[in-house]
Coordinates of C-alpha atoms in Angstrom, one line a residue:
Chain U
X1 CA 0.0 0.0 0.0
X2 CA 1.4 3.2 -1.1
X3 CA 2.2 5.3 1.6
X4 CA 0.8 9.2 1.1
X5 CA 3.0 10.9 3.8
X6 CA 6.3 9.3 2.3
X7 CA 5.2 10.4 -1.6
X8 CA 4.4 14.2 -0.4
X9 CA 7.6 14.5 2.2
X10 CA 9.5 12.7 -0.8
X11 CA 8.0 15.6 -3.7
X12 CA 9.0 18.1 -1.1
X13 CA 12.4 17.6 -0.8
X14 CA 12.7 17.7 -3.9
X15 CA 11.8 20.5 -4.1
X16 CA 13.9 22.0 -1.4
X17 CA 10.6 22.8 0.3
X18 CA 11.1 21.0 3.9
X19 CA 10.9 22.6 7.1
X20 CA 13.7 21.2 9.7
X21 CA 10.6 18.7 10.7
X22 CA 9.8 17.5 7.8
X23 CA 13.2 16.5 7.1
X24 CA 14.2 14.6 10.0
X25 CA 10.7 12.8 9.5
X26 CA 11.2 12.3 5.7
X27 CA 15.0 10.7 6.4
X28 CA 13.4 8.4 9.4
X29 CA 10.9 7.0 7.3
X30 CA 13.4 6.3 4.7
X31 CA 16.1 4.5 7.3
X32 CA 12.8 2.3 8.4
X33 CA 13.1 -1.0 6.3
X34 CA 9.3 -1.3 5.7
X35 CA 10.0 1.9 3.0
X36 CA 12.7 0.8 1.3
X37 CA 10.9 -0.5 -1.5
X38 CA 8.6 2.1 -1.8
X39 CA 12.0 5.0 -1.5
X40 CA 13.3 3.2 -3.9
X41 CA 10.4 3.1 -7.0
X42 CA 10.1 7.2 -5.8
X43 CA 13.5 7.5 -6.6
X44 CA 13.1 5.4 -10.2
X45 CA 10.2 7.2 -11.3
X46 CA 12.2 10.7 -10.5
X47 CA 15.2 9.4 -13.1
X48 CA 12.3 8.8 -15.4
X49 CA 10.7 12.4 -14.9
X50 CA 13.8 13.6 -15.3
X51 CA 16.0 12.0 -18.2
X52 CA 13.0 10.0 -20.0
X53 CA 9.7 11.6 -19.6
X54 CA 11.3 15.3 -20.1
X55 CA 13.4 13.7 -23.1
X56 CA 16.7 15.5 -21.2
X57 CA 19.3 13.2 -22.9
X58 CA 22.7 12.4 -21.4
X59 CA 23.4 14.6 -24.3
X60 CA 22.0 17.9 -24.3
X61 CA 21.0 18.4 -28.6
X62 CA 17.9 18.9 -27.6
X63 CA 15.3 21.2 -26.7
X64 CA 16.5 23.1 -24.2
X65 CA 14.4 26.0 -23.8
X66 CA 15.0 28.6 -21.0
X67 CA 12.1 29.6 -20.6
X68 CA 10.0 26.4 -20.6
X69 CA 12.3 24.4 -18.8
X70 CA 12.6 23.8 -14.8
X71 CA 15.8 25.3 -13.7
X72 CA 17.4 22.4 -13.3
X73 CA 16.8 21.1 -16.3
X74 CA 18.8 23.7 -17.9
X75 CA 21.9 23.0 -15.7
X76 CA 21.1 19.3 -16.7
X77 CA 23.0 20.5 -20.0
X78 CA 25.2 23.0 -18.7
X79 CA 26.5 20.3 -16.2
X80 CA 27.1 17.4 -18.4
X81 CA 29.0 19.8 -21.2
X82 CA 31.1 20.6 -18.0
X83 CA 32.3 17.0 -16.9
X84 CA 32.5 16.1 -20.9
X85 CA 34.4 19.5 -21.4
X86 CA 36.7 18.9 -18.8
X87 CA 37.0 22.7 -17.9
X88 CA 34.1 24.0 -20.3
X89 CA 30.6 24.8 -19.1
X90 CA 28.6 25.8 -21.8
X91 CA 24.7 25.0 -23.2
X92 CA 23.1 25.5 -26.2
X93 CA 19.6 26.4 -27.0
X94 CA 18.8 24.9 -30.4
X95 CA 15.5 24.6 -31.8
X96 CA 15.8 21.5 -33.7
X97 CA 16.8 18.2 -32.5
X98 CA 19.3 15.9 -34.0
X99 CA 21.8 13.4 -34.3
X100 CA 25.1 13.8 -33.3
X101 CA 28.1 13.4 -35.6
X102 CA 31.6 12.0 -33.9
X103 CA 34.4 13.7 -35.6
X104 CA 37.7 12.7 -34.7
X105 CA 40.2 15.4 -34.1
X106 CA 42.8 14.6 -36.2
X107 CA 46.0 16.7 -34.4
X108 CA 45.9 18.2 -31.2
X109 CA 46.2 22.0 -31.2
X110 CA 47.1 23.7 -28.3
X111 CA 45.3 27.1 -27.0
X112 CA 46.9 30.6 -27.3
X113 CA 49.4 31.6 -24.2
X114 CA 51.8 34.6 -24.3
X115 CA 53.2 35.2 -28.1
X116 CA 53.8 38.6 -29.1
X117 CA 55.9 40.7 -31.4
X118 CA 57.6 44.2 -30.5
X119 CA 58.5 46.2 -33.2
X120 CA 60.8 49.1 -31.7
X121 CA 61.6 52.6 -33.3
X122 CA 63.6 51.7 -36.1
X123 CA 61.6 49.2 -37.4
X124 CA 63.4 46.1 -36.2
X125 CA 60.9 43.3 -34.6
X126 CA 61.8 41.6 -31.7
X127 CA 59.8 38.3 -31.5
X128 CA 59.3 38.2 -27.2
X129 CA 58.4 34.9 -27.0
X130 CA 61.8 33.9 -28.0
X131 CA 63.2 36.3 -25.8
X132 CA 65.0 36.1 -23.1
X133 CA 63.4 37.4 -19.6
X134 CA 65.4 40.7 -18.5
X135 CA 66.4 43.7 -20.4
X136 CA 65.2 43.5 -23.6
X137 CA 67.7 44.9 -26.1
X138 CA 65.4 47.5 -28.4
X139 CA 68.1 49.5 -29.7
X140 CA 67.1 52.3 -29.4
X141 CA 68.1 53.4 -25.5
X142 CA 64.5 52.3 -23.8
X143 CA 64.6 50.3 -21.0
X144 CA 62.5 47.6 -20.9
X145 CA 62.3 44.3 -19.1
X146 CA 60.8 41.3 -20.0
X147 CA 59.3 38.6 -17.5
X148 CA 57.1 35.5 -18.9
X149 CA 54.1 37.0 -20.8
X150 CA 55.0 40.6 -19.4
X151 CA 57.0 43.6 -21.0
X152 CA 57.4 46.8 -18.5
X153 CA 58.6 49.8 -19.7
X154 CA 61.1 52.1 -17.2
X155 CA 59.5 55.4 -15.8
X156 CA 62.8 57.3 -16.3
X157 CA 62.4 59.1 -20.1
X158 CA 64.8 58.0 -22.6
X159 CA 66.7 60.9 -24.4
X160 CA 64.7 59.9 -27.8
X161 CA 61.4 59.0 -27.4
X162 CA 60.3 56.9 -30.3
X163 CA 57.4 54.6 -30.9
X164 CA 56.9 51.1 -30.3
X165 CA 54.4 48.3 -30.9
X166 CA 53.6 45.3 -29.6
X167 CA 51.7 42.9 -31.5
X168 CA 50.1 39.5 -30.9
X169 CA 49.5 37.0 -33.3
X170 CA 46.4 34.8 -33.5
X171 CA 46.6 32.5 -30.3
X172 CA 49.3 34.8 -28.5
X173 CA 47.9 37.3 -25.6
X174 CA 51.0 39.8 -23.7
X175 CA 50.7 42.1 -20.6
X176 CA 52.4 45.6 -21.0
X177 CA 53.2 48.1 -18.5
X178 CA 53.4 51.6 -20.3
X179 CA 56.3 54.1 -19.2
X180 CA 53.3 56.0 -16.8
X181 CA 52.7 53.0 -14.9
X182 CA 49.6 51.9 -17.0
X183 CA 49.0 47.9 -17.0
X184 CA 47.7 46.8 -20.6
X185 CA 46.8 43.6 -21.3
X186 CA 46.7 42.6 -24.9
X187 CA 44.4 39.9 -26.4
X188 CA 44.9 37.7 -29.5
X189 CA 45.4 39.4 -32.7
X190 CA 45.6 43.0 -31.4
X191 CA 48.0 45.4 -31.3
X192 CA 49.0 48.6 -29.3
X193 CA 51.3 51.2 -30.6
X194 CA 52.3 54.2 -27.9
X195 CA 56.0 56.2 -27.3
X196 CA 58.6 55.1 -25.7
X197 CA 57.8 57.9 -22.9
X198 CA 54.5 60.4 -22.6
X199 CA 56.1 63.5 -22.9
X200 CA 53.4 65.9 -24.0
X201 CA 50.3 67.1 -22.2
X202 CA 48.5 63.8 -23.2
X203 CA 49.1 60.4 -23.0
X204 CA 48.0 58.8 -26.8
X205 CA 48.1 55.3 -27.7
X206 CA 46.5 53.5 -30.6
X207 CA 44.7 50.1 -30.3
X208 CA 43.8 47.3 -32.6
X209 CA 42.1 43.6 -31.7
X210 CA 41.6 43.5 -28.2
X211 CA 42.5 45.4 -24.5
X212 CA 42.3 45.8 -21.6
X213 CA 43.2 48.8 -19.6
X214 CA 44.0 49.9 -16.0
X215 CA 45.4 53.4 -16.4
X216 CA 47.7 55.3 -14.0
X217 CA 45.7 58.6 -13.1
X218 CA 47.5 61.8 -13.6
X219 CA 44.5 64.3 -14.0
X220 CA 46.8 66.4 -16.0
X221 CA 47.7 64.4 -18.6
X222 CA 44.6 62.9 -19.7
X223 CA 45.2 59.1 -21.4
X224 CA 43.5 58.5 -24.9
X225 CA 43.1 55.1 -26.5
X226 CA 42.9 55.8 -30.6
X227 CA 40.8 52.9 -32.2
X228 CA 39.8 52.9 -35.9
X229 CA 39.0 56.8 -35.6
X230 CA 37.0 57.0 -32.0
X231 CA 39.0 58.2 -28.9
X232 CA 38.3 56.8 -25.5
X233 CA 39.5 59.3 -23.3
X234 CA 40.9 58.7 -19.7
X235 CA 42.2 60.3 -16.2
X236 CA 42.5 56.9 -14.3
X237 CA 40.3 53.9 -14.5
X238 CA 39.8 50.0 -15.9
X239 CA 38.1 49.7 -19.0
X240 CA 38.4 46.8 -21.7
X241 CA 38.5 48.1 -25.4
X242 CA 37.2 45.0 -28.2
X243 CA 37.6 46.2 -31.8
X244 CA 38.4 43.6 -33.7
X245 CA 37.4 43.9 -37.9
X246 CA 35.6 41.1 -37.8
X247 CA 33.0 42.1 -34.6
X248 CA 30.3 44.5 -36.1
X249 CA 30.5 46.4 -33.2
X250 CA 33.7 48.4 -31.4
X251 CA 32.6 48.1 -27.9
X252 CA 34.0 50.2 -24.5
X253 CA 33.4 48.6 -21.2
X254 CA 34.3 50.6 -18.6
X255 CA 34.4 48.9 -14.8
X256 CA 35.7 51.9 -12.8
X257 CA 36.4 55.3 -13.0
X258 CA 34.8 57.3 -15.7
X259 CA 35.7 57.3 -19.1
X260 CA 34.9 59.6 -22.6
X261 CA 34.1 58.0 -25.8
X262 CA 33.9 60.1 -29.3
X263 CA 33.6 59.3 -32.4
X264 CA 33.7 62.3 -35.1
X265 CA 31.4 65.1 -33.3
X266 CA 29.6 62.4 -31.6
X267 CA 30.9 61.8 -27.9
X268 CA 29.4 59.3 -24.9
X269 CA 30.1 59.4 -21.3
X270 CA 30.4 56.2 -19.8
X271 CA 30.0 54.9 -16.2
X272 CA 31.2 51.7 -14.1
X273 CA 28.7 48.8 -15.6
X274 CA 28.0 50.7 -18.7
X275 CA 29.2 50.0 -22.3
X276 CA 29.7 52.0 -25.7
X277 CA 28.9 50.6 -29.1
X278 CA 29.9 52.3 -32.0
X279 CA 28.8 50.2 -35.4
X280 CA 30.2 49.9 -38.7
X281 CA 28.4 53.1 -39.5
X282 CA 30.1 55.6 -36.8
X283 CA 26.9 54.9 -34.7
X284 CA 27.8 55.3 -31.2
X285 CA 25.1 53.7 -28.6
X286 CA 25.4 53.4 -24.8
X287 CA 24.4 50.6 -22.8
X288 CA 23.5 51.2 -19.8
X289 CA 23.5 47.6 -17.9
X290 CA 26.5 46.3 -20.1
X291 CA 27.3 42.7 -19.5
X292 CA 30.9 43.5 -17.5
X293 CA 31.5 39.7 -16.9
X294 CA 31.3 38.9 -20.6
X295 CA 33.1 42.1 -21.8
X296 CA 36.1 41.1 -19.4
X297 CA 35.9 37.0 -19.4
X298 CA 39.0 36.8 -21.7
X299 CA 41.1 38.4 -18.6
X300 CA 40.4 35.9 -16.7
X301 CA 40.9 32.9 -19.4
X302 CA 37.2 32.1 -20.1
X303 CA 35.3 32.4 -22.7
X304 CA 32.2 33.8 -21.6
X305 CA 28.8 33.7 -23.9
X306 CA 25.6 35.1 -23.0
X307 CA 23.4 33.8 -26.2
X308 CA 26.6 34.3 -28.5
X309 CA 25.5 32.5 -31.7
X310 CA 27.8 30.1 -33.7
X311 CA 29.8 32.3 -35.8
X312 CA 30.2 34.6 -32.7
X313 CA 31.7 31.7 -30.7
X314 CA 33.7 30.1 -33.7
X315 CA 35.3 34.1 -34.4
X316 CA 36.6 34.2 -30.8
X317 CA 37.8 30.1 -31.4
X318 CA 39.9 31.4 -34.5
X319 CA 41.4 34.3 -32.5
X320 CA 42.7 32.3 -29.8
X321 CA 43.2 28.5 -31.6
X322 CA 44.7 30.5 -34.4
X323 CA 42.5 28.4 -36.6
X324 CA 40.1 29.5 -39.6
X325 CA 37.0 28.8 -39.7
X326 CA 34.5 28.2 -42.1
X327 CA 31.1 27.4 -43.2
X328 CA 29.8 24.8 -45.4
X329 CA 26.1 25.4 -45.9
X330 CA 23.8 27.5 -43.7
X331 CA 25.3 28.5 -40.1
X332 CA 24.0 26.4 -37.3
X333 CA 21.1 27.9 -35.7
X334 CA 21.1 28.3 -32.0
X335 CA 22.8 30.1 -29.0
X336 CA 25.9 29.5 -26.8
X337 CA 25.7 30.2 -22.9
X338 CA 28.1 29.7 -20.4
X339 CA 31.7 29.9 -20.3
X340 CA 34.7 27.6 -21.1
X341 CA 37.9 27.9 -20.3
X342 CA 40.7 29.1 -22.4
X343 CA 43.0 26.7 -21.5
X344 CA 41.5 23.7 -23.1
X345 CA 43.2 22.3 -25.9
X346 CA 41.0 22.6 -29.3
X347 CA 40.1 18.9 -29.4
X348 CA 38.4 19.5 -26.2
X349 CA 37.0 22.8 -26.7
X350 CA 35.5 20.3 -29.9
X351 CA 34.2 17.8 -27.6
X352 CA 32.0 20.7 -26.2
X353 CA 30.9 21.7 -29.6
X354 CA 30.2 17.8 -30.7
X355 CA 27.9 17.4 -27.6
X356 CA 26.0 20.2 -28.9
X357 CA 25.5 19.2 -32.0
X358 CA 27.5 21.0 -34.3
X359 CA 28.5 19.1 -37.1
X360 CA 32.8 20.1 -38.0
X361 CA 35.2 18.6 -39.7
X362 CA 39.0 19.5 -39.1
X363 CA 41.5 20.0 -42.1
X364 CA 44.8 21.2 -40.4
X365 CA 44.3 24.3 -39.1
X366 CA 41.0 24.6 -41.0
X367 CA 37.9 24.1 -39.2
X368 CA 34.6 23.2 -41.8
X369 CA 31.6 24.0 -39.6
X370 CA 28.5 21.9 -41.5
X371 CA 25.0 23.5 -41.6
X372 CA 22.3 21.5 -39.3
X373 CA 21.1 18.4 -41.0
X374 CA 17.5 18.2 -42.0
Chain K
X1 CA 15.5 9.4 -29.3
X2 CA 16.9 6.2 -27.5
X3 CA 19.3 7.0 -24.5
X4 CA 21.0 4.1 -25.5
X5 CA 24.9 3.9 -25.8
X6 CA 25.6 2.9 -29.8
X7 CA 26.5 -0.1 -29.7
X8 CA 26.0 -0.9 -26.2
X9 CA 25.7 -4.7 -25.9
X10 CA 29.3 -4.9 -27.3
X11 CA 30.5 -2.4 -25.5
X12 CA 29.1 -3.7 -22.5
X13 CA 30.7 -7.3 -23.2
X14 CA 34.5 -5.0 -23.5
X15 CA 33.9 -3.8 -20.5
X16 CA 32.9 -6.8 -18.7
X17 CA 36.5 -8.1 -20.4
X18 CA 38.0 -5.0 -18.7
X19 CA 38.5 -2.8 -21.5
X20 CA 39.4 0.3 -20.2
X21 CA 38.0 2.2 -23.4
X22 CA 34.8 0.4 -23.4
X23 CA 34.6 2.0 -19.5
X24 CA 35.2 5.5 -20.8
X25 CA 32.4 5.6 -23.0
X26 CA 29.8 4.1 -20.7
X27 CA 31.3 6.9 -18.0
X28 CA 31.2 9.7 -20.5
X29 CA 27.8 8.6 -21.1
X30 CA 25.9 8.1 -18.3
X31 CA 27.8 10.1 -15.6
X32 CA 25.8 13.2 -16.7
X33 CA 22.8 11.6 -15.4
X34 CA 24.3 10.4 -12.6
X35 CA 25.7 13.8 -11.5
X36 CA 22.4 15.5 -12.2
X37 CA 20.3 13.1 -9.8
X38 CA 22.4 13.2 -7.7
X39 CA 22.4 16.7 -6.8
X40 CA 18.6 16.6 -6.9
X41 CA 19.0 14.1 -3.8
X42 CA 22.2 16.0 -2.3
X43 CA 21.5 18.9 -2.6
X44 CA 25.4 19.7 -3.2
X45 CA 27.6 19.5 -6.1
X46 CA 31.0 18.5 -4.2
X47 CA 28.7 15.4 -2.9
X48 CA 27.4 15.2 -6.3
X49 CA 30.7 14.7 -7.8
X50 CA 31.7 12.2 -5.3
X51 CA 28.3 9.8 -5.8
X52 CA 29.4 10.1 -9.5
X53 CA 32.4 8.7 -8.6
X54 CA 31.2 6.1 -6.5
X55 CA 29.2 4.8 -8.9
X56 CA 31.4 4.4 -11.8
X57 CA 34.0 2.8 -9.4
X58 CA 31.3 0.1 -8.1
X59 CA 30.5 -0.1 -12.3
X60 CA 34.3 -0.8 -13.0
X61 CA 34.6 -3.5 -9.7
X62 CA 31.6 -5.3 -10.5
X63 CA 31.2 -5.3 -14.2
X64 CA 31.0 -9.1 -14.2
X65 CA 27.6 -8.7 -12.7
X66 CA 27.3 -6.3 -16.2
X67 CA 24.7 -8.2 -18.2
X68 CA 25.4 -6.9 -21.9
X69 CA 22.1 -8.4 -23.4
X70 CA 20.1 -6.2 -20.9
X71 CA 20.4 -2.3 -20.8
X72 CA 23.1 -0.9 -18.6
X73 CA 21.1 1.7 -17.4
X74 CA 19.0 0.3 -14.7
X75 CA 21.9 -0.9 -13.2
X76 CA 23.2 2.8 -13.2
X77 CA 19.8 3.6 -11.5
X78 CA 20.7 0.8 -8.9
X79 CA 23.9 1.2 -8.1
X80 CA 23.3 5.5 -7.9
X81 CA 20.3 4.9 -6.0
X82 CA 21.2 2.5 -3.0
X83 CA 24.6 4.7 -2.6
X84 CA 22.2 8.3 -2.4
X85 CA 19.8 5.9 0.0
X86 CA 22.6 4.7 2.4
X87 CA 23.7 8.6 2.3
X88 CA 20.4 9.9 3.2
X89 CA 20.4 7.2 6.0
X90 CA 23.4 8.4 7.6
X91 CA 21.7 12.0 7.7
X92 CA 18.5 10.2 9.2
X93 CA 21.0 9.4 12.3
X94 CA 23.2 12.2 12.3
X95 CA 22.0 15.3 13.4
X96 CA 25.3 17.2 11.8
X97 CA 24.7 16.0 8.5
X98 CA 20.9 16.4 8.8
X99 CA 21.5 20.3 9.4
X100 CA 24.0 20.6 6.9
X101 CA 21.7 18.6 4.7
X102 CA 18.6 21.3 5.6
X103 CA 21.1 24.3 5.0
X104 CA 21.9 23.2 1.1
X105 CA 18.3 22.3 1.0
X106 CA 17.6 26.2 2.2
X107 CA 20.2 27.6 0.5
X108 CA 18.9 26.3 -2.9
X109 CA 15.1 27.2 -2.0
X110 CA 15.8 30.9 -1.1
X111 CA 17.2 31.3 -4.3
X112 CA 15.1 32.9 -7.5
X113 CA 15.9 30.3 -11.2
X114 CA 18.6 32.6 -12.8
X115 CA 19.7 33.8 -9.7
X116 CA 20.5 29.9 -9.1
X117 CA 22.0 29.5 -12.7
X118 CA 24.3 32.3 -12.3
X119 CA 25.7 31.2 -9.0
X120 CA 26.0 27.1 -9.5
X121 CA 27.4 28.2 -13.3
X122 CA 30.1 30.2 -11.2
X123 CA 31.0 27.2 -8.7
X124 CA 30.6 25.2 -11.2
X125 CA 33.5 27.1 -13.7
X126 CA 36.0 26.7 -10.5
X127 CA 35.2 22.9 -9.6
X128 CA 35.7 22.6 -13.3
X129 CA 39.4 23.3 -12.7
X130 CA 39.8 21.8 -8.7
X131 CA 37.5 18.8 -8.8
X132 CA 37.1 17.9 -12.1
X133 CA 40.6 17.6 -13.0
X134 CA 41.4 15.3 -9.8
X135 CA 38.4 13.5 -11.0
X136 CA 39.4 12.9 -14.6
X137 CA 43.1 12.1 -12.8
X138 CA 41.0 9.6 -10.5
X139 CA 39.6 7.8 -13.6
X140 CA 42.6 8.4 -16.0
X141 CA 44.3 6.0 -13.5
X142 CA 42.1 3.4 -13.6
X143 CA 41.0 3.9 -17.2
X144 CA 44.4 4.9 -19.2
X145 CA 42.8 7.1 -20.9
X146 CA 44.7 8.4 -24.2
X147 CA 45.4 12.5 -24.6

């Protein structure tokens, strides 16, 4: 006979909705024998509810629908692309269900890590990664000392200044301390170009790709980031510049401090928590709850999505895997959320995509991303 | 769509021969499930991880029990179920674990959906790296896994 007080305590926890009496009730009743059978078909038909009856799939290619979906239901796939992943934590909300195709990776290939080219005042390019750590020799009387990853420029001012940049390659990220003091991180495929010392009343740099900014204040000499033609300008604050070609959108995130973007005559104050866009067409739009976490991820070594779709995910792959990618049919439809880390190789960082769904194939250092299958 | 593994009844008969591949793939697919009930019942994803663990290790020592003409899958169910039971037993005697038990319990309750997301995705991201790996090392051991 099916005991009613066991089935509601058993439903309630659950559903995290015990008081302290119910729960030392509910776990009594389960450590008397006489309910062991009965604890245990509750238990059954709760796997059933939730892998069989739902259609939740060790695999999550499936429906997976935010809003229709218990919360834990969603995790289901986030959690299962993170023990698969081995470091990645990601789901996908596709529309369509279907099979998955296995793809072998056919040759490992490692993620980015610290690769960057500095080309000093006279032109010559010193490749840092195959550098030694300590004074870097640029030729040109500017001190500067290299540790793993990290190039830091001396305070004292050189008797020439001249004008340096650092470049990173595709799968190569560098940290940078300016002669003021300001700490510059550098993603993949970006590039920073500033003098050797800031001499004048401002303190200019130009930008390309990908960075990340804390600047040393000095009210009086106000710090301006050049990008493609707009000007974020600075006293003393941590702001994260993406302007990469391929992103329709040149985006400012500012998390401290106060910071002023312009474009032509157009110009936007920012906040902490608030992002500028400027578009392809010298549109410059403020956000006023920018997504911070996302904008900044990279720093950290995640890749952080918030309904990126494919070809958004697969640009930022080819930055850092310094792989190309491209599309054979129609793209996949559907939206990456989560984050994974950087430091997975790509075969793993594949693995996530596989469980998924997404159909690739790997030629060298060519990635063919398939359109859904009918 | 069948949860079944593809070609599970030969799978199943390499594992019961102790083929450390044939074990990877039944982990890789089932422990999903496994975790994700057993947080329902724990309530916490350290003790999550470890009944995942558990499990696959009991799989691994008994596979001769492993019949490979019958679905491995209920025998998942068993072997997760009777090791969440003997846990939530403990609790019923122990009034430490019982309140800890009630405080995850709380702690999960008190929370709004994407508020809940947000913070296991964040736990989640950093056990990725700690547990995870320790985890993967745990099996690679006993599983030779190639990389």
């Amino acid at each position: 006979m099916p005991n009613q007080e066991l089935k509601e305590l058993f439903q309630k926890y659950l559903d995290n909705q015990l008081t302290p009496k119910e729960l030392d009730r509910f776990l009594n009743m389960l450590h008397d024998a006489s309910h062991e059978m009965e604890a245990s078909e509750l238990m059954s038909a709760t796997w059933q509810e939730m892998f069989e009856a739902t259609g939740i799939d060790a695999r999550p290619a499936k429906v997976v629908s935010m809003h229709k979906t218990k919360w834990w239901r969603t995790i289901a796939a986030a959690i299962i692309i993170l023990i698969l992943g081995g470091g990645a934590l990601l789901y996908f909300n596709k529309s369509t269900e279907k099979p998955i195709a296995v793809m072998p990776v056919q040759q490992e290939i490692m993620p980015g890590g610290n690769k960057a080219t500095l080309t000093v005042g006279n032109g010559q390019k010193i490749v840092l990664d195959e550098t030694k750590n300590g004074t870097v020799n640029t030729g040109d009387n500017t001190q500067v000392t290299k540790t793993d990853g990290q190039l830091t420029y001396a305070t004292t001012t050189p008797a020439e200044v001249s004008y340096h940049t650092i470049t990173t390659p595709r799968g190569g990220k560098y940290e940078l301390v300016l002669p003021d003091g300001t700490k510059v991180l550098l993603d993949a495929a970006s590039s920073l170009r500033f003098p050797t010392a800031f001499t004048g009343n401002e303190r200019d740099v130009q930008l390309t790709g990908q960075g990340y900014f804390e600047v040393a204040k000095n009210a009086e000499k106000p710090f301006h980031v050049n990008v493609n033609g707009m000007q974020v300008e600075v006293l003393g604050t941590h702001f994260n510049i993406n302007a990469y070609d391929d992103e329709a959108v040149i985006k400012t995130t500012l998390l401290e401090g106060s910071v002023k973007v312009t474009k032509g005559n157009e110009a936007t104050k920012l906040q902490p928590g608030q992002q500028a866009q400027l578009n392809k067409d010298g549109n410059l739009q403020l956000i006023k709850e920018a997504d911070t976490e996302e904008a900044t991820a990279w720093i950290n070594g995640e890749f952080l999505l918030n309904g990126s779709d494919v070809a958004a995910f697969m640009r930022q792959v080819s930055r850092w895997y310094d792989v190309d990618v491209v599309y054979e049919g129609k793209l996949p439809e559907g939206h990456f959320k989560g984050k994974t880390s950087r430091s997975l190789n790509l075969s793993q960082m594949f693995k996530v995509l596989e469980y998924m769904g997404i159909n690739y194939k790997i030629e060298g250092k060519k990635i063919i991303i398939k359109a859904d299958q009918p | 769509m069948s949860n079944l593994l593809p070609n599970e009844p030969e799978l199943l008969q390499r594992l019961i021969d102790g083929d450390a591949e044939a074990f990877r793939s039944v982990y890789e697919h089932y422990q999903g499930k496994v975790f994700l009930f057993a947080f329902r019942f724990t309530k916490s994803h350290s003790q999550a991880e470890e009944t995942v663990q558990e499990v696959f290790i009991k799989l691994w020592e008994r596979r001769m029990l492993v019949d490979p003409a019958k679905r491995l899958e209920p025998y998942i169910i068993t072997i997760t179920k009777n090791f969440l039971l003997d846990g939530l037993k403990k609790a019923a005697l122990d009034r430490g674990l019982q309140h800890k038990l009630y405080e995850q319990m709380q702690a999960l309750q008190h929370h709004s959906v994407d508020e809940l997301i947000a913070k296991e995705i964040a736990r989640l991201q950093q056990q990725a790296v700690d547990n995870l790996s320790g985890q993967q090392k745990r099996f690679t051991c006993s599983v030779g896994r190639k990389n």
